[in-house]
Coordinates of C-alpha atoms in Angstrom, one line a residue:
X1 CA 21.5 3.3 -25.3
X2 CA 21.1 5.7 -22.6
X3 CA 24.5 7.3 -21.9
X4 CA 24.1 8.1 -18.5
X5 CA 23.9 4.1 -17.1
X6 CA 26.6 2.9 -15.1
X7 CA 27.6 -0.7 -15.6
X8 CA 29.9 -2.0 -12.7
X9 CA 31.7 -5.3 -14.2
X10 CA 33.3 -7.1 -10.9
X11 CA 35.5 -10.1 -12.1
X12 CA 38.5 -11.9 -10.7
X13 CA 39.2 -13.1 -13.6
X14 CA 41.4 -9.8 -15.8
X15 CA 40.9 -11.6 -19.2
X16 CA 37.2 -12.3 -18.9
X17 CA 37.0 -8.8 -17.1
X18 CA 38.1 -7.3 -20.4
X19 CA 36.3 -9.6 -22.8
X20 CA 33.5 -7.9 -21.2
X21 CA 34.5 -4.7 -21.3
X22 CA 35.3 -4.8 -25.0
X23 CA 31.8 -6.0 -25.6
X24 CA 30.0 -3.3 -24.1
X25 CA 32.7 -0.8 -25.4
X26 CA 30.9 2.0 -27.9
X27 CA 27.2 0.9 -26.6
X28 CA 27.0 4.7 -25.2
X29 CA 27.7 3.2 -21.8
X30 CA 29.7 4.2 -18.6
X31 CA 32.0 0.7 -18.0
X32 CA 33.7 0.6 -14.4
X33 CA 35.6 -2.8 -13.8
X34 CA 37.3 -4.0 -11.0
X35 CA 38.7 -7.3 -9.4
X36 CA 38.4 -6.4 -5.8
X37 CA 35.2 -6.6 -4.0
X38 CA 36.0 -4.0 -1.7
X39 CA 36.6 -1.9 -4.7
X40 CA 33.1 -2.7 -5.8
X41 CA 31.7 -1.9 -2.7
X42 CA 33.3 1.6 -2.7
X43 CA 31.9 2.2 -6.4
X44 CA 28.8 1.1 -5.2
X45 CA 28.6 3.5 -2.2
X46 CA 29.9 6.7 -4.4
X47 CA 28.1 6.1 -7.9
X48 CA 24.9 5.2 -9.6
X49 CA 25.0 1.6 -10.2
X50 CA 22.6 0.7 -13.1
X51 CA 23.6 -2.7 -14.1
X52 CA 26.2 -5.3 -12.0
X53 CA 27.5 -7.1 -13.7
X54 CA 29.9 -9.7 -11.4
X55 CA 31.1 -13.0 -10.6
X56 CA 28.3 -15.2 -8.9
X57 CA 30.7 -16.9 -6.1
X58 CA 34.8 -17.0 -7.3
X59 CA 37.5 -16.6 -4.6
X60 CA 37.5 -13.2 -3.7
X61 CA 33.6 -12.0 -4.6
X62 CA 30.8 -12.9 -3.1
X63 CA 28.2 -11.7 -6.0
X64 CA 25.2 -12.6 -3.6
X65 CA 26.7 -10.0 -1.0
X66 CA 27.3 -7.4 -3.6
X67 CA 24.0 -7.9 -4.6
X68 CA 22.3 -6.8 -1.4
X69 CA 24.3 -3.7 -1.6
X70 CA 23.7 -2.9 -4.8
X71 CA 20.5 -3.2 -4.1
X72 CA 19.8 -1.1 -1.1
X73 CA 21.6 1.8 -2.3
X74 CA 19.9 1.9 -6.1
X75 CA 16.4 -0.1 -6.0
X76 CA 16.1 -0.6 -9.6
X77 CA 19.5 -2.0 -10.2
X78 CA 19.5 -4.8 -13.4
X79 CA 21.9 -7.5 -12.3
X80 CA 24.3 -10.0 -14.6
X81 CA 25.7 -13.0 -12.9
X82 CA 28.6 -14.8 -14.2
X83 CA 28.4 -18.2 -13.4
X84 CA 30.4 -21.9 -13.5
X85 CA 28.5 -24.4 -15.2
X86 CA 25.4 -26.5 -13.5
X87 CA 25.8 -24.1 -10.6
X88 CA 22.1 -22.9 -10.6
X89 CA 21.6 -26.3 -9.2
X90 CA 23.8 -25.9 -6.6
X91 CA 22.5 -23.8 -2.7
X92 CA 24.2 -20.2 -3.9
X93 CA 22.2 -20.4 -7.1
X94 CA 19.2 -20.8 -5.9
X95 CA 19.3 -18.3 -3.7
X96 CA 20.7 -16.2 -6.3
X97 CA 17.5 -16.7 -8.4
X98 CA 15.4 -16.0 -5.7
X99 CA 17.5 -13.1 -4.6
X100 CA 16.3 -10.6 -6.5
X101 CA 13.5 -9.6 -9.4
X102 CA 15.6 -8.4 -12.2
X103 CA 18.5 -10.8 -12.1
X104 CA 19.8 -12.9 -15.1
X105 CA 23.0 -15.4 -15.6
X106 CA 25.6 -15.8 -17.8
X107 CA 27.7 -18.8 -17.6
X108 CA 31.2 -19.2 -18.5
X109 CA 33.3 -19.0 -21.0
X110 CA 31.3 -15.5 -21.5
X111 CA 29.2 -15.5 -25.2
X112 CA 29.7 -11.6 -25.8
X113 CA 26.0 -12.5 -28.1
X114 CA 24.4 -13.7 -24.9
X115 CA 25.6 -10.8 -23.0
X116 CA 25.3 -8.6 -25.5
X117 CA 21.5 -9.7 -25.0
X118 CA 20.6 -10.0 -21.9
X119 CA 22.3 -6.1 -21.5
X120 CA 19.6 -4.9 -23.9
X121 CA 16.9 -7.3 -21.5
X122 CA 18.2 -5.6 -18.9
X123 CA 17.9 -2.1 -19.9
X124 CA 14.9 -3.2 -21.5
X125 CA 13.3 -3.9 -17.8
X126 CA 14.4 -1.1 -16.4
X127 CA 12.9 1.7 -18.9
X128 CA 9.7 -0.2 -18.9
X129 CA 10.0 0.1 -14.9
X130 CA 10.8 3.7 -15.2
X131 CA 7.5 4.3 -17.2
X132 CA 5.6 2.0 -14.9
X133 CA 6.5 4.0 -11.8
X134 CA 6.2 8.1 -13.8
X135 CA 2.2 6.3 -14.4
X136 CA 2.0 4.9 -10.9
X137 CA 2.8 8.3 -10.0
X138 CA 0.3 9.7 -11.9
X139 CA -2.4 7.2 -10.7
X140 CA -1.8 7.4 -7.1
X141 CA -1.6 11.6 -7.7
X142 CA -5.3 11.2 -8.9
X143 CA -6.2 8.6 -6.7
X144 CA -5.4 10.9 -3.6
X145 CA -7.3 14.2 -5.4
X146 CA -10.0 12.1 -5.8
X147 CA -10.5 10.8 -2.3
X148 CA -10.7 14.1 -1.1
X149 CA -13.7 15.2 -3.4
X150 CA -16.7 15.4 -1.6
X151 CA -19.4 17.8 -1.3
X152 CA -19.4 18.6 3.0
X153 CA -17.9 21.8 4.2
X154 CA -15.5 20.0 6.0
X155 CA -13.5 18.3 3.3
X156 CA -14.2 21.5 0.9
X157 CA -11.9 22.9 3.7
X158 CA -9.3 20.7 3.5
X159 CA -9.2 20.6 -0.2
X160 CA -9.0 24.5 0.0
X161 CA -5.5 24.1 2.4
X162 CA -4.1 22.0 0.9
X163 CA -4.1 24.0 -2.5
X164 CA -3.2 27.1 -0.4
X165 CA 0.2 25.8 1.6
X166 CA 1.6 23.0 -0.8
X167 CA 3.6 24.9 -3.2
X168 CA 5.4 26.3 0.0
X169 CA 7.9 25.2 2.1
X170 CA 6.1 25.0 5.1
X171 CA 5.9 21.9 7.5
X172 CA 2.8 20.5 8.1
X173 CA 1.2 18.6 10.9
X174 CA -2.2 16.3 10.0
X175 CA -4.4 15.3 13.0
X176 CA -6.9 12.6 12.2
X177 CA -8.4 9.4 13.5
X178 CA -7.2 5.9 12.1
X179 CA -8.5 5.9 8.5
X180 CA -9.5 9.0 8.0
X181 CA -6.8 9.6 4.6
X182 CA -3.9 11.4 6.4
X183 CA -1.6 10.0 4.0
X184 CA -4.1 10.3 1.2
X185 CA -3.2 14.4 2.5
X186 CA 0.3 13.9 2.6
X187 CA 0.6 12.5 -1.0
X188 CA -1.7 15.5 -2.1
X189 CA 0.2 18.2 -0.5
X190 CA 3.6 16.3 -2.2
X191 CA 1.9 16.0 -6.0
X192 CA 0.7 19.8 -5.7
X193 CA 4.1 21.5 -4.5
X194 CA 6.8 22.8 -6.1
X195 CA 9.7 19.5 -5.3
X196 CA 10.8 17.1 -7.9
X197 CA 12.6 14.7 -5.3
X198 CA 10.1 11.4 -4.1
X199 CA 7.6 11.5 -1.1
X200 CA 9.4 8.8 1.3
X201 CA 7.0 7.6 3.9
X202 CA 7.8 6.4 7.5
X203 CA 5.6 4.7 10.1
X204 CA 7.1 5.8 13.9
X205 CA 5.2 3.2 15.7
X206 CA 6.9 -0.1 13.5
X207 CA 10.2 0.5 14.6
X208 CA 12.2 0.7 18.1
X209 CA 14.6 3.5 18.9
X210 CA 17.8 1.9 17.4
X211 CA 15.9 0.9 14.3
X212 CA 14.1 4.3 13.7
X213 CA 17.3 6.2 13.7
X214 CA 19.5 3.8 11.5
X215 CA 15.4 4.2 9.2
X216 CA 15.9 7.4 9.4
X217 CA 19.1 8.9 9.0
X218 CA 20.8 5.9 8.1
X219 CA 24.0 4.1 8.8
X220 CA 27.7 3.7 8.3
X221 CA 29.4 0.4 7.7
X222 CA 30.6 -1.3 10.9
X223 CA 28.0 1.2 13.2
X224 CA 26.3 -1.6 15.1
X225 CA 25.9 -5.5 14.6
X226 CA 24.9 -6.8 11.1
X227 CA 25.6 -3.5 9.6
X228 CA 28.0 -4.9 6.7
X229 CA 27.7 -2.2 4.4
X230 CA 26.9 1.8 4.4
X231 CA 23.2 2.7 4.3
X232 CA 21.0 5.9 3.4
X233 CA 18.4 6.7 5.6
X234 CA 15.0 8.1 4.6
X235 CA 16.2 11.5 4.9
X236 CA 18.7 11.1 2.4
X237 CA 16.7 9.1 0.3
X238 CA 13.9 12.2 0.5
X239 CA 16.8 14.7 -0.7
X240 CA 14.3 17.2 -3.0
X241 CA 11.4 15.9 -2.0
X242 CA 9.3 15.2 1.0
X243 CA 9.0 12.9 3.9
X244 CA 5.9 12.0 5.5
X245 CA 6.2 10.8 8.9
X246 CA 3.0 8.7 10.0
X247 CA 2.6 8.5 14.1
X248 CA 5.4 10.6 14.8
X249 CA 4.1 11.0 18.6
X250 CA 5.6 7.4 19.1
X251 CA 9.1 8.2 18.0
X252 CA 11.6 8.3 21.3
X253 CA 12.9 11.6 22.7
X254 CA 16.4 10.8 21.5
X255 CA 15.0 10.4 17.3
X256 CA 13.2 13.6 18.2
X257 CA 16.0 15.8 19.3
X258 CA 17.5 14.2 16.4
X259 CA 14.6 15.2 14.2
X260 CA 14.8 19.1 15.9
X261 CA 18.0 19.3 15.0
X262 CA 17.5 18.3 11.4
X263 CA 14.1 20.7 10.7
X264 CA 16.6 23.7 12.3
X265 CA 20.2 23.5 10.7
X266 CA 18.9 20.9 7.7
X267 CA 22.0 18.3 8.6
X268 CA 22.7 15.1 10.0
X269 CA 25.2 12.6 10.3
X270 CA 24.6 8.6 10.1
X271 CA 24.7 6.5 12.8
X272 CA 28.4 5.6 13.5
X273 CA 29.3 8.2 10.8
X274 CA 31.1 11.7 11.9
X275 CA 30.7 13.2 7.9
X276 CA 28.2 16.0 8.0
X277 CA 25.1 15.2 5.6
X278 CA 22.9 18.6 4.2
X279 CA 19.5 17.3 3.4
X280 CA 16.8 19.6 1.7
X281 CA 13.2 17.9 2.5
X282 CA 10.0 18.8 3.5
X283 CA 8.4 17.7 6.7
X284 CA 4.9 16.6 6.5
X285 CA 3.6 14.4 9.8
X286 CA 0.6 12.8 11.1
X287 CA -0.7 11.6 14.3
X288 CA -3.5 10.8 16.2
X289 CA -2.9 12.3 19.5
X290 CA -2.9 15.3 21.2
X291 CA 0.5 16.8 20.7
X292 CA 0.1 19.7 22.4
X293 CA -1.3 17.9 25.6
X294 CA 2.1 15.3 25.0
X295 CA 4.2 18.6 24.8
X296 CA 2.9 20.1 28.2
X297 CA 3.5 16.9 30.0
X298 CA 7.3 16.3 28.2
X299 CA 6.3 13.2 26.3
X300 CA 6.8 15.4 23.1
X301 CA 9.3 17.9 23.0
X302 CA 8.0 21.2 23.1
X303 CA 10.6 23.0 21.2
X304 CA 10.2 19.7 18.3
X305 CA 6.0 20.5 18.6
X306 CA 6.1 24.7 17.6
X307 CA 8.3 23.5 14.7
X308 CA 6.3 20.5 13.2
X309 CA 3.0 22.8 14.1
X310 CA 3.5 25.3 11.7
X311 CA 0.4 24.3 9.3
X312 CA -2.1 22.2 11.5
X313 CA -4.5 20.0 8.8
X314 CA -7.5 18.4 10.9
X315 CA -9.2 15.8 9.4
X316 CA -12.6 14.8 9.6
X317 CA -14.0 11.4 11.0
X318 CA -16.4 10.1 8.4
X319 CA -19.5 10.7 10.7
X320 CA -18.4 14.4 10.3
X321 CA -19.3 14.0 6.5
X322 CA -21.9 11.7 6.0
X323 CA -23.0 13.3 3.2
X324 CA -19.7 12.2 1.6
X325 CA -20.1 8.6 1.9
X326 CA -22.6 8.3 -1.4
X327 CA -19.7 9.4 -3.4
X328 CA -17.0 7.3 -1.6
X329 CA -19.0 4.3 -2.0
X330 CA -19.5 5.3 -5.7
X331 CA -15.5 5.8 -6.4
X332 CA -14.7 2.4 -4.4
X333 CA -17.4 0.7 -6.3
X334 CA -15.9 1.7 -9.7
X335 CA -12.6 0.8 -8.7
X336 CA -13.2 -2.5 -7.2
X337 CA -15.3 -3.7 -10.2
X338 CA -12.3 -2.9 -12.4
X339 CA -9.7 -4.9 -10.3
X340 CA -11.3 -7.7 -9.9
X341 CA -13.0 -7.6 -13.5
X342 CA -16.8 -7.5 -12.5
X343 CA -19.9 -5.7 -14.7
X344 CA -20.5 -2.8 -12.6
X345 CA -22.4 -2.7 -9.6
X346 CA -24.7 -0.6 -7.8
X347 CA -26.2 0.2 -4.7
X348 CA -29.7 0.8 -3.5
X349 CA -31.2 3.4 -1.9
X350 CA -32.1 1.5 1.1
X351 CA -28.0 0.4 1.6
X352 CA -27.2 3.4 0.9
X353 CA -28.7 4.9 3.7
X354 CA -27.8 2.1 6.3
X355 CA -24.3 2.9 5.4
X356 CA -24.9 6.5 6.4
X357 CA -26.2 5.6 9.4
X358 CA -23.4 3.5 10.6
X359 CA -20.8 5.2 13.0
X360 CA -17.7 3.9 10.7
X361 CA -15.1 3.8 13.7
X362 CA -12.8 3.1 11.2
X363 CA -13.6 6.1 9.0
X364 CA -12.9 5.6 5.0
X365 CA -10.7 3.2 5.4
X366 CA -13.8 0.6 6.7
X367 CA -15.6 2.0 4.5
X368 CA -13.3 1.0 1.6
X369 CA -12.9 -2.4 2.8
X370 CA -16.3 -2.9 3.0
X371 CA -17.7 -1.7 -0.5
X372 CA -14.2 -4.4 -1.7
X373 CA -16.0 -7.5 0.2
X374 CA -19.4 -6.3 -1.1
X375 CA -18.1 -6.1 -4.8
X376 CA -16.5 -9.3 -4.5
X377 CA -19.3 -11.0 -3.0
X378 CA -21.7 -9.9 -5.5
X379 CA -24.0 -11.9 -7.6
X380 CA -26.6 -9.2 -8.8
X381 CA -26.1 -6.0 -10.4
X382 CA -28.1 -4.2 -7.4
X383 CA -26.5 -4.8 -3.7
X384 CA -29.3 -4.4 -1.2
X385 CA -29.3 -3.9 2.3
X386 CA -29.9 -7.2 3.0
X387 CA -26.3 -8.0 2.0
X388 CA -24.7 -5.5 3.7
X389 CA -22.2 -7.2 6.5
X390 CA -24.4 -8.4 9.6
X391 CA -22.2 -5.9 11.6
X392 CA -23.8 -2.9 10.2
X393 CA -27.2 -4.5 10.2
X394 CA -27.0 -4.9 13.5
X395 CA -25.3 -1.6 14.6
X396 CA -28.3 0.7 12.9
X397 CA -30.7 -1.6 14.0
X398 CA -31.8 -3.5 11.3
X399 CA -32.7 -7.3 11.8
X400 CA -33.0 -9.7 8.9
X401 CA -36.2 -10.8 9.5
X402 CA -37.4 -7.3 8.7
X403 CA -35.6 -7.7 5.6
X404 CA -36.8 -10.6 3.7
X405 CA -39.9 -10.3 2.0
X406 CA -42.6 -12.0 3.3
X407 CA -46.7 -10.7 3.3
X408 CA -47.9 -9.5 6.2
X409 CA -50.4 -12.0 6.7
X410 CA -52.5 -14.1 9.1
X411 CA -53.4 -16.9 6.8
X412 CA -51.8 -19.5 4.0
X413 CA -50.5 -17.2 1.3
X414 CA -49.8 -18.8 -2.4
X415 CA -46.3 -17.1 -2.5
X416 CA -44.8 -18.7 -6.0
X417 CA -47.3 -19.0 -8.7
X418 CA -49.8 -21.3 -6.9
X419 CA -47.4 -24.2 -6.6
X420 CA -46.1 -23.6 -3.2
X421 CA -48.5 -23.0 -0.1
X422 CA -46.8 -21.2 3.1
X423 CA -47.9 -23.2 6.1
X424 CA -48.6 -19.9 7.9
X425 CA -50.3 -19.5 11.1
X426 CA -51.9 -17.3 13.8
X427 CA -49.4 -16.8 16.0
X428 CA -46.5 -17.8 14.6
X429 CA -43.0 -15.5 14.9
X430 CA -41.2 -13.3 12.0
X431 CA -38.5 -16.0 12.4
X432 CA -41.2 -18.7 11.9
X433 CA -42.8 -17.1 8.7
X434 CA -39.3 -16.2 7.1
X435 CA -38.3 -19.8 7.5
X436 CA -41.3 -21.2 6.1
X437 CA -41.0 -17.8 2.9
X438 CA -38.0 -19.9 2.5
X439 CA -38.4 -23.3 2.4
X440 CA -41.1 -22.7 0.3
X441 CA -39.1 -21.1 -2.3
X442 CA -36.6 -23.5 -1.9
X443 CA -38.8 -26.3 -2.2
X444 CA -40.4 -24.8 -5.6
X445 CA -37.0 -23.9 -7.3
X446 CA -35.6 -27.5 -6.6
X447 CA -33.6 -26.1 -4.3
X448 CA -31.5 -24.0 -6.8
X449 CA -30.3 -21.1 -4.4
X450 CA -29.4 -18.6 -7.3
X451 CA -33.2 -18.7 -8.4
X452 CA -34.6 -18.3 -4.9
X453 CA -32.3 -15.5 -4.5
X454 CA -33.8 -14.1 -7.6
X455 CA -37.2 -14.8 -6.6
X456 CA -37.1 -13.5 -3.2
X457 CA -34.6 -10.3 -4.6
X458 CA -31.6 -11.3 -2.0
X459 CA -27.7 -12.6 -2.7
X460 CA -27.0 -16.0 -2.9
X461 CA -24.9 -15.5 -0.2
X462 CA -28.0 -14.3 2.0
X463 CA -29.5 -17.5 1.0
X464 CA -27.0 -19.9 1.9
X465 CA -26.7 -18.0 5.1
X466 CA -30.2 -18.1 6.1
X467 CA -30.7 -21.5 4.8
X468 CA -27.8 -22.6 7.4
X469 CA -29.2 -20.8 10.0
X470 CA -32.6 -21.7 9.6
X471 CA -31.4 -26.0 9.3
X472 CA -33.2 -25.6 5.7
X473 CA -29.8 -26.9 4.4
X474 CA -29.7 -30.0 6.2
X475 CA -33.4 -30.3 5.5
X476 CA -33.1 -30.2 1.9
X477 CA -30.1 -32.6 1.4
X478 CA -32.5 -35.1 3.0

């Protein structure tokens, strides 16, 4: 076993403490046992806790409360509870079991085979968790890289930056309309520099001032009202790493004199803390706005501005590389026909080139959402245009009458192999003849909506649709 995991054994009980302790003795293991909960607290705040193992509820521990600490200052901690009989059944134990993902119970007298076991479960989890997060890493490495290929100037820039400045130390600042891939930037900067700590990410705008700063630079026990135990702050938590801040133009005044001071003498203290904390992280942001503009008129500290300026990254809106969006709808195709288990999926040319029309005010991001409900929707191996949403349509220009294909013609046309007659007429509207197309086909297919959406090369959703909006539904049930 790995011989750097701490196992904290919390038990009011001295005999049982030891029984347990004399189990795990010799498995290559660091043991630390204690009866006092405040004791455990204190081990929990100055070591790496790997596994608790502790007293579910007993007269002096509370292992529900330990839990939570445990928890918040190692993420992947395996937990053990000790437990009375039948009391699973009981308020405490079901919260327990829903406490938590990587929790399991032991109940009394202690088996040293069962916990013998579930240790090796336990440890099990966690290296499997370990590997699952070094390939996540991996994936979401690529994943960013490969949002940013493209063949415009503009992202060939960007691409060319970002391999320039991110195995320095230098802050960066990412402008960039909603969806455009700022943090896509941010994680591509991290996975190409030089730091082996985590990228830790921060929204500004979720929080209010009290809560950013306790997010941010964390908080002692006792600081403000619910604050039961000590708590690291993102900073800490970013130690040898890097920290994105998203929408940092909304953090207060106070969190950004806070922040200055930080980026300039690379210490903090908590909040309600007086010990002096030395941080090494780099800063990457990301906003929206004008910062300088917020600078000149004192909504954004000036002096806090020339520091978190020192790289500017613009990004591009997706109408300022159109000729992108081929290859982005290519990528999101692949990947959404592999999560939700689908033959692969394609395109025309005629979609295609709607989508490139389309202003995309929410840049890739839209985009992305919209080649997901596409894939999903899909019933054909070919999307046309006529199944893009009715949004787009309707944004470029395009009507659905002009879509569906129907003869341009000024008499009876015999539109499914002589057995259906279109009741066609001078005079008659697009919506007319499209209704009639359809009814017809309807009509001849028994009204089997997958084979008229073969016949007339639409989705089945487009048929339903038009079907609903033409009463042809209705019409056909009767």
């Amino acid at each position: 076993m790995d011989a750097q995991k701490i196992v904290l054994i919390v038990d009011a009980d001295r005999a049982e403490r030891e029984l347990v302790c004399e189990t795990l003795a010799g498995k290559g293991l660091r043991l630390v046992a204690t009866g006092n909960m405040y004791q455990a607290f204190h081990q929990i705040e100055h070591l790496k806790v790997d596994i608790l193992i502790a007293q579910l509820k007993a007269k002096r521990i509370d292992g529900l409360t330990l839990l939570e600490a445990a928890a918040q200052h190692h993420p992947d901690v395996g937990v053990i509870f000790i437990t009375e009989p039948n009391i699973l059944e009981t308020d405490i134990g079901i919260r327990a079991m829903l406490a938590y993902k990587d929790t399991y119970f032991l109940p009394k007298p202690v088996n040293p085979v069962h916990l013998e076991a579930l240790l090796h479960r336990t440890l099990e989890n966690q290296r499997l968790t370990f590997e699952n997060r070094q390939l996540q890493l991996q994936i979401d490495e690529n994943e960013g890289l490969r949002r940013l290929t493209g063949k415009s100037p503009e992202i060939t820039r960007i691409r060319e930056m970002i391999a320039q400045i991110a195995p320095t130390k230098a802050t960066v600042m990412i402008y960039g309309a909603r969806g455009t891939g700022k943090e896509l930037v941010a994680r591509a900067i991290h996975h190409r520099s030089l730091r082996h700590g985590p990228l830790i990410a921060f929204n500004c705008a979720t929080l209010n001032e009290n809560l950013a700063e306790s997010e941010l630079f964390g908080h002692e026990r006792g600081a403000f009202s619910g604050a039961y135990h000590q708590r690291k702050g993102r900073f800490e938590l970013a130690h040898g790493g890097t920290l994105f801040l998203d929408e940092v133009s909304q953090l207060s005044l106070s969190n950004q004199a806070r922040l200055l001071r930080v980026l300039e003498e690379r210490e903090f203290e908590r909040v309600g803390g007086d010990k002096t904390i030395q941080v090494d992280v780099r800063i990457v942001c990301a906003t929206n706005h004008d910062l300088e503009e917020s600078s000149k008129r004192r909504e954004f500290l000036p002096d806090l501005y020339d520091r978190l300026n020192v790289v500017p990254i613009h990004l591009p809106t997706l109408q300022e590389r159109i000729e992108d969006i081929p290859l982005l709808v290519k990528d999101f195709l692949e990947e959404f026909c592999r999560q939700n288990t689908k033959s692969a999926v394609s395109l025309s040319p005629e979609a295609i080139r709607t989508l490139m029309k389309y202003q995309w005010p929410g840049n890739v991001r839209e985009l992305k959402n919209c080649i997901e409900g596409l894939v999903v929707m899909s019933t054909q191996s070919t999307i046309q245009q006529i199944d893009l949403p009715e949004r787009i349509l309707k944004a470029t220009g395009i009507e659905f009458s002009n879509l569906l294909a129907v003869p341009d013609v000024w008499e009876p046309v015999n539109v499914i192999e002589g057995h259906q007659r279109l009741n066609v007429e001078v005079g008659m509207s697009l919506d007319e003849i499209n209704r009639e197309a359809l009814r017809a086909t309807l009509e001849s297919v028994d009204n089997n909506k997958a084979k008229a959406a073969e016949i007339l090369k639409v989705s089945r959703r487009t048929i339903q649709r038009k079907a609903k909006e033409y009463g042809l539904s209705e019409e056909q049930d009767s």
